[in-house]
Each structure stands twice: as C-alpha cells, then as structure tokens.
PDB file of C-alpha atoms and ligand atoms in Angstrom:
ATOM      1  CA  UNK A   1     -53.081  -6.607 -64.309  1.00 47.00           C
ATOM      2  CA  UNK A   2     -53.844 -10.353 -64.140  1.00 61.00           C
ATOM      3  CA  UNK A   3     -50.931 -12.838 -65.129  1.00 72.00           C
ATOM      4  CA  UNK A   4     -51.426 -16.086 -65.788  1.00 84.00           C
ATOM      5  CA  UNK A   5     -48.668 -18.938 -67.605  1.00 86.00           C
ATOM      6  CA  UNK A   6     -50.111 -17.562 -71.028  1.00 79.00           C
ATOM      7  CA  UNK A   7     -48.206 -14.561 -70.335  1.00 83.00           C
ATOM      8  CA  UNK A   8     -45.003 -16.637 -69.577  1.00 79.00           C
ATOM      9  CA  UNK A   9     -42.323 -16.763 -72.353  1.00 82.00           C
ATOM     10  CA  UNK A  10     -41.323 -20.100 -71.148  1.00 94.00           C
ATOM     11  CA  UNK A  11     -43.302 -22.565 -69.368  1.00 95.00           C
ATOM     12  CA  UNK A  12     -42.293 -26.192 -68.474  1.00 97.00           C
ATOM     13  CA  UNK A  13     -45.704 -28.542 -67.957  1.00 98.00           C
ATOM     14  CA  UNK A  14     -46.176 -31.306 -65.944  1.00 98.00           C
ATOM     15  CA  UNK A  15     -42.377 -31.364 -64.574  1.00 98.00           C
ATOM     16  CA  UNK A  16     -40.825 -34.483 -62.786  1.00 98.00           C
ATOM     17  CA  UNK A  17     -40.570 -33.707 -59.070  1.00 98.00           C
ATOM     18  CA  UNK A  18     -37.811 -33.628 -57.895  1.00 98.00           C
ATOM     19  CA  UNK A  19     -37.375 -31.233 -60.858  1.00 98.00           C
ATOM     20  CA  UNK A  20     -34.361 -28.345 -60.953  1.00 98.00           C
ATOM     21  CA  UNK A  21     -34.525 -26.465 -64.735  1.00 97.00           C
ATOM     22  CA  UNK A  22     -32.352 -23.286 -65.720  1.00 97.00           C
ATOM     23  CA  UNK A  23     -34.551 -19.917 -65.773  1.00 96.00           C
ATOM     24  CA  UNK A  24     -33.986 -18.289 -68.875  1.00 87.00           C
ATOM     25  CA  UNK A  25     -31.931 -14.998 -69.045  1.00 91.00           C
ATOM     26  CA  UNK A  26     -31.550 -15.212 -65.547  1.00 95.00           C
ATOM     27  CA  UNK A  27     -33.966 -13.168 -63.233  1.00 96.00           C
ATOM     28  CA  UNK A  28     -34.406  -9.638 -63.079  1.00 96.00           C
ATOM     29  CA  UNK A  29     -36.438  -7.455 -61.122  1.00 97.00           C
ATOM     30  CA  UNK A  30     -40.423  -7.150 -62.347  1.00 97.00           C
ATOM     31  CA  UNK A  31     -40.099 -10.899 -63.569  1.00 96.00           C
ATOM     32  CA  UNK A  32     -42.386 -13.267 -62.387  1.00 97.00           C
ATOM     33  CA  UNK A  33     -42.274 -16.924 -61.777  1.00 97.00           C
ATOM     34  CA  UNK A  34     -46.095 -18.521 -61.260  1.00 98.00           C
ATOM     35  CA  UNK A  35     -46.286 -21.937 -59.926  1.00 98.00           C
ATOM     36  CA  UNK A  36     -49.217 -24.134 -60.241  1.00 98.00           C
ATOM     37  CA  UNK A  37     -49.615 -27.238 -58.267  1.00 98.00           C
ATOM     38  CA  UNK A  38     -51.874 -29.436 -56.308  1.00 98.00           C
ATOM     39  CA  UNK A  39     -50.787 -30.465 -52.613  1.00 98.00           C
ATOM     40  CA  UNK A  40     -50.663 -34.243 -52.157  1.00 98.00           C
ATOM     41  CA  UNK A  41     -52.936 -35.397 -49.139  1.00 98.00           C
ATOM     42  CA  UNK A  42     -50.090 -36.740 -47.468  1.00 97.00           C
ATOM     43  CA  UNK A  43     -47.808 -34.006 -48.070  1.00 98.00           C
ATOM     44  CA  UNK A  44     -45.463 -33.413 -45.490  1.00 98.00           C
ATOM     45  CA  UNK A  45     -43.731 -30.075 -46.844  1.00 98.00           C
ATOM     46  CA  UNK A  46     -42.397 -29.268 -50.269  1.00 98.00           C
ATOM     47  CA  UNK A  47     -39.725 -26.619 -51.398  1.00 98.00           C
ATOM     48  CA  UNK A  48     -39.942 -24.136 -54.172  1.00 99.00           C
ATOM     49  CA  UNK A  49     -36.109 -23.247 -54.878  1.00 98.00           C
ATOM     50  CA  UNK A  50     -34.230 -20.283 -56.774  1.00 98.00           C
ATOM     51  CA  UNK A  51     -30.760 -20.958 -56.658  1.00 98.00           C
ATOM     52  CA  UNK A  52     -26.816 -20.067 -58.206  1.00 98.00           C
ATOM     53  CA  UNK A  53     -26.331 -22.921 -60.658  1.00 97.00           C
ATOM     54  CA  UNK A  54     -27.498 -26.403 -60.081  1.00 96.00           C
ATOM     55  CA  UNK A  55     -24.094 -28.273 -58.562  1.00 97.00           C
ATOM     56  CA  UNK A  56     -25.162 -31.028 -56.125  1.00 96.00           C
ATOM     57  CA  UNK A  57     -21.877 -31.629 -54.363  1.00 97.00           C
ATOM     58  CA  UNK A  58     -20.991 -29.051 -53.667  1.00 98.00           C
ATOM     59  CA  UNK A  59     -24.313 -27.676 -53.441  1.00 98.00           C
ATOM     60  CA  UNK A  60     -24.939 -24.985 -55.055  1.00 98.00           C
ATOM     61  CA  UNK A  61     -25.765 -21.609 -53.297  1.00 98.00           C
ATOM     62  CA  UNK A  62     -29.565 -21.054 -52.744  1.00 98.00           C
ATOM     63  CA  UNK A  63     -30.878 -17.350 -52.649  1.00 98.00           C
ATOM     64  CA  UNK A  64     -34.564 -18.639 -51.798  1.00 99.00           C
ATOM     65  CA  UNK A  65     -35.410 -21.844 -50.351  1.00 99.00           C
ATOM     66  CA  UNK A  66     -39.453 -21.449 -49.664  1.00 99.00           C
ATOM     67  CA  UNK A  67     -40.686 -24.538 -47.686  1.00 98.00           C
ATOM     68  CA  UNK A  68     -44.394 -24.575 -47.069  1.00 99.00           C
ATOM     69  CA  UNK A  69     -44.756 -27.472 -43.910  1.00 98.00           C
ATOM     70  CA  UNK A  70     -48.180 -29.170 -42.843  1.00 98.00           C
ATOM     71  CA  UNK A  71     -47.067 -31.450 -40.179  1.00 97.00           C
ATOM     72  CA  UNK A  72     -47.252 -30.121 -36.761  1.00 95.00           C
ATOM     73  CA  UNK A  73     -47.672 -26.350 -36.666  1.00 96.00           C
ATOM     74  CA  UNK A  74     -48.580 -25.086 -40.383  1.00 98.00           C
ATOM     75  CA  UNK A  75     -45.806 -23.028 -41.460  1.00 98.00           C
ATOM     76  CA  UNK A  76     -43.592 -21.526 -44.195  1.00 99.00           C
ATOM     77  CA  UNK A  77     -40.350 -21.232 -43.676  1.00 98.00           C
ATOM     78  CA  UNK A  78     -37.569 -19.732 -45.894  1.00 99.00           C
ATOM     79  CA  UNK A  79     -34.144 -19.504 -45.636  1.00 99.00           C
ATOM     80  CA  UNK A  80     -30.897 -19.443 -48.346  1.00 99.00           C
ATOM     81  CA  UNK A  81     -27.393 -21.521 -48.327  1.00 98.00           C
ATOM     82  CA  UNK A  82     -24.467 -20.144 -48.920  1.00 98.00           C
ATOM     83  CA  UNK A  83     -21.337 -22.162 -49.223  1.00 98.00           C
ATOM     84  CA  UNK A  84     -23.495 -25.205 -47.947  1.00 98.00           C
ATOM     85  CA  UNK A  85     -24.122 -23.692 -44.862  1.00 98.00           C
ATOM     86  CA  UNK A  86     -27.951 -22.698 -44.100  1.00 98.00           C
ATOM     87  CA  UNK A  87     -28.787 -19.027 -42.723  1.00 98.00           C
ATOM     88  CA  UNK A  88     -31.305 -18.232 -40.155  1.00 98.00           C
ATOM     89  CA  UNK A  89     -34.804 -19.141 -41.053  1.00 98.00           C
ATOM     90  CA  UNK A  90     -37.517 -16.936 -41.622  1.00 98.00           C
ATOM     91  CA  UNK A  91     -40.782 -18.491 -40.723  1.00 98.00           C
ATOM     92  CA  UNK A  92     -44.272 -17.171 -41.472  1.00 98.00           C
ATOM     93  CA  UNK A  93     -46.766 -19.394 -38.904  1.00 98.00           C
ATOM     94  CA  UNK A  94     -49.770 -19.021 -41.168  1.00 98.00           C
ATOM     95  CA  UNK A  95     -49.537 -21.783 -44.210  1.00 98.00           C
ATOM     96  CA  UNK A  96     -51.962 -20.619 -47.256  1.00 98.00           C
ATOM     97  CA  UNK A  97     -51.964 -24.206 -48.920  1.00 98.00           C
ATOM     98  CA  UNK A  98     -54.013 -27.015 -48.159  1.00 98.00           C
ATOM     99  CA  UNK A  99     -53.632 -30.744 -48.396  1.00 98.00           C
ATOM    100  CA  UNK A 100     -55.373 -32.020 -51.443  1.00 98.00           C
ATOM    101  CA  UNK A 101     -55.753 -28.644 -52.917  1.00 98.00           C
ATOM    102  CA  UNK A 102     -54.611 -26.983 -56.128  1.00 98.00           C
ATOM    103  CA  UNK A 103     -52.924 -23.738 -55.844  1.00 98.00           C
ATOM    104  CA  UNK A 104     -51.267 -20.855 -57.391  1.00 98.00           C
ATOM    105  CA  UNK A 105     -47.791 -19.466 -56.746  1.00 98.00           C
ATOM    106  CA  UNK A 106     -46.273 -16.423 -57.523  1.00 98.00           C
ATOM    107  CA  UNK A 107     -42.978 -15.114 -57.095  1.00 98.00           C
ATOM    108  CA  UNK A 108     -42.485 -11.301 -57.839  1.00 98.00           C
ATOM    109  CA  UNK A 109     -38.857 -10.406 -58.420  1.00 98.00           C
ATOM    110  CA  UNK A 110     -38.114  -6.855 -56.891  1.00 98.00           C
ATOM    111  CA  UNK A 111     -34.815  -5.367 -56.883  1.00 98.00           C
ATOM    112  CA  UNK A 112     -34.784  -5.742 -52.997  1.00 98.00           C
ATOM    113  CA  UNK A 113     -36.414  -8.612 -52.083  1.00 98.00           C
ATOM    114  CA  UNK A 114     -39.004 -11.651 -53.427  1.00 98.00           C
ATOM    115  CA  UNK A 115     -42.179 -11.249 -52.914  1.00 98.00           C
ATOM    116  CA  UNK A 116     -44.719 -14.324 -52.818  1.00 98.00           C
ATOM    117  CA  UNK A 117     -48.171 -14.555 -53.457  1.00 98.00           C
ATOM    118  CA  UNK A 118     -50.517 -17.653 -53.027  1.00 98.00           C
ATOM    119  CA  UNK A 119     -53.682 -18.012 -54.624  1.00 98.00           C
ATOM    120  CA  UNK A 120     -53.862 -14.179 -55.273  1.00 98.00           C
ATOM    121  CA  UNK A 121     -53.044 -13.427 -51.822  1.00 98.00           C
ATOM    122  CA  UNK A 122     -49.520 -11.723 -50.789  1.00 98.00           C
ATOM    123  CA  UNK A 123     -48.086 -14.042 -48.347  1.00 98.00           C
ATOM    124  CA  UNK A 124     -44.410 -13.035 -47.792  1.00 98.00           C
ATOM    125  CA  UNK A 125     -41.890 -10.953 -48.465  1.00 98.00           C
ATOM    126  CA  UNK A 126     -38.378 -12.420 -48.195  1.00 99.00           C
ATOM    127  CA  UNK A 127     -34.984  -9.937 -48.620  1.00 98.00           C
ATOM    128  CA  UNK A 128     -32.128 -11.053 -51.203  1.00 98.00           C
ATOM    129  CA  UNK A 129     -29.251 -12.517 -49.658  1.00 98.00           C
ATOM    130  CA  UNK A 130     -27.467 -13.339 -53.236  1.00 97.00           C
ATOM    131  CA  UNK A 131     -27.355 -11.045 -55.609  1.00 97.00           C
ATOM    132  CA  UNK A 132     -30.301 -11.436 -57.930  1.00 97.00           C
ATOM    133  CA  UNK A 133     -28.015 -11.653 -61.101  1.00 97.00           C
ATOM    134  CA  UNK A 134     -26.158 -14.871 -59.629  1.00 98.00           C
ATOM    135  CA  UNK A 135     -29.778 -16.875 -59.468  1.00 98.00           C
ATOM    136  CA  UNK A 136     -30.449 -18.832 -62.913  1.00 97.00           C
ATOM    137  CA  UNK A 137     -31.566 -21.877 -61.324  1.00 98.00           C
ATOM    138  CA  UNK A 138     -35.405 -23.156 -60.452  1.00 98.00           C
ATOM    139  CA  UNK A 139     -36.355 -26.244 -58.392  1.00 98.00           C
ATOM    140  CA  UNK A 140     -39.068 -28.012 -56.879  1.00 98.00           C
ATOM    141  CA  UNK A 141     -38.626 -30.633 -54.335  1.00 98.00           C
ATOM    142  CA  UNK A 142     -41.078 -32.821 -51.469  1.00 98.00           C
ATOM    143  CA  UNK A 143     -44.637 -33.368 -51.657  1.00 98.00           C
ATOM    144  CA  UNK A 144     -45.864 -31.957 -54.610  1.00 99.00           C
ATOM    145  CA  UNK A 145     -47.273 -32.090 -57.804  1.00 98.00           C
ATOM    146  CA  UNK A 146     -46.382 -29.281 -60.437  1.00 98.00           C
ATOM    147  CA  UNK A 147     -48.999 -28.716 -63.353  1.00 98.00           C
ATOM    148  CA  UNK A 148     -46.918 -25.567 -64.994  1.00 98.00           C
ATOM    149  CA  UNK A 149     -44.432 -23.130 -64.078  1.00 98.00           C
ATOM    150  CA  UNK A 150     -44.333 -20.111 -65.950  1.00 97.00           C
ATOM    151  CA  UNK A 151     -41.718 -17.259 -66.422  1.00 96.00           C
ATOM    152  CA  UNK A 152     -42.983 -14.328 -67.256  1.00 94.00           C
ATOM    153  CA  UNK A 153     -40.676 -11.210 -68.746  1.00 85.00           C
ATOM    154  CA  UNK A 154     -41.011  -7.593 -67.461  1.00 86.00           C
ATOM    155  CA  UNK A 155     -43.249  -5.711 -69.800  1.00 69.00           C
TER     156      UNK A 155
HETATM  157  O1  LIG B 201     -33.835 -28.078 -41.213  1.00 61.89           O
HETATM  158  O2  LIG B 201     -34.007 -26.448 -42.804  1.00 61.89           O
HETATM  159  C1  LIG B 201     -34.147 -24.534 -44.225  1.00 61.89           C
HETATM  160  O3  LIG B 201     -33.689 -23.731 -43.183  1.00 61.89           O
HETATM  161  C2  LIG B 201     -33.458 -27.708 -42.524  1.00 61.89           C
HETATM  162  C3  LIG B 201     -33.970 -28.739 -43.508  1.00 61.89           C
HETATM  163  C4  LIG B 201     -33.636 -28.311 -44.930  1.00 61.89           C
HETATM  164  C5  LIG B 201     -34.138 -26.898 -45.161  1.00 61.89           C
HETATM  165  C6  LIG B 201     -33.627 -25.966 -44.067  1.00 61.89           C
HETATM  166  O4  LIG B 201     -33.390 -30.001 -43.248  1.00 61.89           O
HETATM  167  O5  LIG B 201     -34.247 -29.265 -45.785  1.00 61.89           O
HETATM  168  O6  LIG B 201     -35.552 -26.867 -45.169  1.00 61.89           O
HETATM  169  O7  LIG B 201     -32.671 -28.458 -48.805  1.00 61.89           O
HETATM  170  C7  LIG B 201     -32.733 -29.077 -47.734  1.00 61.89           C
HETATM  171  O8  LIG B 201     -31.761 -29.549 -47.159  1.00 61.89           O
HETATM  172  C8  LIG B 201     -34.138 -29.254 -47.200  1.00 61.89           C
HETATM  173  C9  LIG B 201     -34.802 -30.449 -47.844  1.00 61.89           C
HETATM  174  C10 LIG B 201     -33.211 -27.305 -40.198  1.00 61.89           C
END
C-alpha cells in the first residue's frame, strides 16, 4: 500500500544539510525511511547515509553510503566504511534524479539487504555489510535540499 511521511512516526522537516539525526529504535527489517528533496541545479552529487553512531574522528562505521552523481557519467554509487576504510563500490550507471527536480526516496529495510526506490520506481538493491541492529544513525550530505524525512514503523 502507498506510504507517504504521514505514515512516519517521526519525521524531521526542512533539516540543515549537512544534517546527521539518530533514527529512532534503531532500524529493523520492514521499516522504511522516505526522503523528500529537490536536486539543486548545480548539484554535483549528494549522499544519503545510514550509519553506526555519529563519531566524526574516528568516523563512524557506515552500513550504506548512497551517492547519487550528475557530473560526468550519471551514476549512483554505494558503498559502506568500516573502520574508516571504504569497501568496493557498487555503482548503478543509470541516475533516476534530475537537476532542479523534486524527488522521492525510499529506503526499504529487509533483513538481507536495502532496497531503494526513487520516485516510485525500484532503483537498487544494496546487501548489508553491518549488521542492521548496529545502524541508528541517518545523514544527508552534498547538493541537496531535504523537505522531510520520514520513518515509518513496520505495521
Ligand atoms: O571516492 O568514494 C564511496 O565509495 C570516495 C569519495 C567518498 C565516498 C566514497 O571521496 O566521498 O563517496 O563520505 C565521503 O568521504 C564522501 C563525501 C573514491
């Protein structure tokens, strides 16, 4: 069935970007995290992050670091940290959002991997690397402005 933010039990409006906010009760699998934004027309790239606490230095472990990129060829790429060190990237060459444009993100917490939709559209799938209960940390980085992120509980 359709979800939107009024289903989310939490929702944070109109964040500060760079923004990094706990996730409430951690994440679990059938919770969702919706996203909506509008792409800057000079975006560059911009990172949606779920990560293990919010340390800076060190940094703190990242379980999924989804970077949409505009410049050159369009892309997505994801990839996690663990002890500061990056992984091997997994890029999708196809890039759903457009400069200038508003758009909807949604991550779908399964017990295997994230999925990610944009604009209604399954885009990704991307395989845990961290162990879903250690993620309790949201972010959102780069070129982009946030309108509302929701969190929405299993039902
Ligand atoms: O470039 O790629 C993802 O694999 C790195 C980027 C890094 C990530 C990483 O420099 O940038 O996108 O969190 C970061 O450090 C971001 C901003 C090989």
């Amino acid at each position: 069935s359709p979800m939107s933010v009024a289903n989310a039990k939490h929702t944070v409006l109109n964040p500060v970007i760079p923004y990094t906010g706990p996730i409430p009760g951690g994440l679990h699998p059938g919770e969702i995290i919706i996203i909506q934004g509008t792409v800057p027309p000079d975006a560059d790239r911009f990172q949606i992050v779920l990560s293990s606490g919010c340390s800076t230095k060190p940094r703190s472990d990242v379980a999924l670091h989804f970077s949409p990129r505009f410049k050159g060829s369009p892309c997505v790429v994801c990839n996690s940290l663990l002890q500061e060190n990056w992984g091997k990237e997994e890029t999708l060459h196809q890039l759903p959002y457009k400069r200038g444009a508003p758009f909807e993100t949604i991550i779908l917490v399964h017990e295997d991997v994230f999925k990610v939709a944009v604009n209604g559209t399954h885009l990704l799938q991307y395989k845990h690397r961290i162990p879903l209960n250690r993620v309790d940390t949201f972010s959102v980085s780069g070129k982009v402005k946030v309108h509302a992120v929701g969190y929405i509980p299993t039902s």
